[in-house]
Amino acid sequence: EKKVYLLDQIVQALYSKDQSVMNQANLVLTEFQQDGRSWQYVDIILENSSDNNTKFLALNILESTVKNRWKALPEDQKTGIKTYITELVINMGKDEDANTTGKHLLTKLNETLVSIVKHEWTTTWKDFIPSICVASKTHQGICENTLNILKLLSEEIFDFSKNEIASKQANELKENMTDEFASIYELCVFVLNTYIENSKDVKKALVKSCLKTFASFLSWIPYGYIFETDIMDKLLNSFFVVPSFRNDTLPCLVEIAGLKIDETDPKYNEYTEKQYILFCTFVQKTIEVTKMKNL
């Protein structure tokens, strides 16, 4: 604990007005981060530090280890890290304070978890998505953070994978994400339906996360989830009309309307007709909310 307190002091010195003190602190912390053993103290730092900047530093060290040294770590250490991060993400997801004052720490944890998933999903962690989707229904805070994790995972695989993932691994991850989308879709619909049925019992922040996450999926999910369900009706008639959700629903509608259906698709005519109807209904709804002057 004394060493963690000293680390807190060094981190705080980074923000000193004295340039020499700041430079010295930076040298010490850089050396600490470059030490190959420093990741082994992350749990101690997180449990005993009273400074969020120190905790963020520790999480940076752990994320760097996962990204750069994961394959070289023994299996027992991989399992230990995976279990520790998962439990920490769940506990912080339940914590209201973590979703406000400590949000940057939770975001960093999510990024670290996604880095692990990219390594382990197709081998030792094949039940990752079904497991977190089921667990999410037990607590709104966990559910909101799970949706944030799924959005981040989708972005990492479909938007940014060219930079960090080998093409073969990227294709495997994309196939996995598509194959397991049923669990993700069911979770999103669960959140939306629960709000429709009893809006007072569902946090607005959870609904907003759900809409943002769903919007990030629309460019790659199978068309059946869009055109052969009632999701478009829900978005238009239950969420776009609500001022507090309008800005988060709009990207969903725009993405759906802009999908380019392959002309060789057997359901091309059916799907494009539904796109046209969506556009017309959207225009009508926009006129209605404009008349109400409650944009």
mmCIF file of N, CA and C in Angstrom, residues 261-273:
data_model
loop_
_atom_site.group_PDB
_atom_site.id
_atom_site.type_symbol
_atom_site.label_atom_id
_atom_site.label_comp_id
_atom_site.label_asym_id
_atom_site.label_seq_id
_atom_site.Cartn_x
_atom_site.Cartn_y
_atom_site.Cartn_z
ATOM 1 N N ILE A 261 -28.874 -2.790 -51.416
ATOM 2 C CA ILE A 261 -29.246 -4.189 -51.580
ATOM 3 C C ILE A 261 -28.757 -4.677 -52.938
ATOM 4 N N ASP A 262 -28.102 -5.833 -52.931
ATOM 5 C CA ASP A 262 -27.620 -6.422 -54.191
ATOM 6 C C ASP A 262 -28.817 -6.781 -55.080
ATOM 7 N N GLU A 263 -28.771 -6.351 -56.328
ATOM 8 C CA GLU A 263 -29.889 -6.596 -57.245
ATOM 9 C C GLU A 263 -30.107 -8.083 -57.517
ATOM 10 N N THR A 264 -29.093 -8.887 -57.242
ATOM 11 C CA THR A 264 -29.244 -10.337 -57.456
ATOM 12 C C THR A 264 -29.869 -11.021 -56.245
ATOM 13 N N ASP A 265 -30.058 -10.277 -55.157
ATOM 14 C CA ASP A 265 -30.693 -10.834 -53.962
ATOM 15 C C ASP A 265 -32.131 -11.194 -54.292
ATOM 16 N N PRO A 266 -32.555 -12.440 -53.983
ATOM 17 C CA PRO A 266 -33.931 -12.864 -54.284
ATOM 18 C C PRO A 266 -35.001 -11.946 -53.677
ATOM 19 N N LYS A 267 -34.657 -11.255 -52.598
ATOM 20 C CA LYS A 267 -35.635 -10.392 -51.930
ATOM 21 C C LYS A 267 -35.357 -8.908 -52.190
ATOM 22 N N TYR A 268 -34.653 -8.653 -53.281
ATOM 23 C CA TYR A 268 -34.292 -7.273 -53.626
ATOM 24 C C TYR A 268 -35.515 -6.369 -53.694
ATOM 25 N N ASN A 269 -36.533 -6.773 -54.430
ATOM 26 C CA ASN A 269 -37.729 -5.942 -54.592
ATOM 27 C C ASN A 269 -38.440 -5.714 -53.264
ATOM 28 N N GLU A 270 -38.551 -6.772 -52.477
ATOM 29 C CA GLU A 270 -39.230 -6.671 -51.175
ATOM 30 C C GLU A 270 -38.493 -5.721 -50.242
ATOM 31 N N TYR A 271 -37.181 -5.853 -50.180
ATOM 32 C CA TYR A 271 -36.391 -5.041 -49.252
ATOM 33 C C TYR A 271 -36.337 -3.570 -49.689
ATOM 34 N N THR A 272 -36.155 -3.335 -50.992
ATOM 35 C CA THR A 272 -36.084 -1.947 -51.451
ATOM 36 C C THR A 272 -37.437 -1.242 -51.296
ATOM 37 N N GLU A 273 -38.517 -1.994 -51.450
ATOM 38 C CA GLU A 273 -39.850 -1.415 -51.233
ATOM 39 C C GLU A 273 -40.000 -0.986 -49.777
#
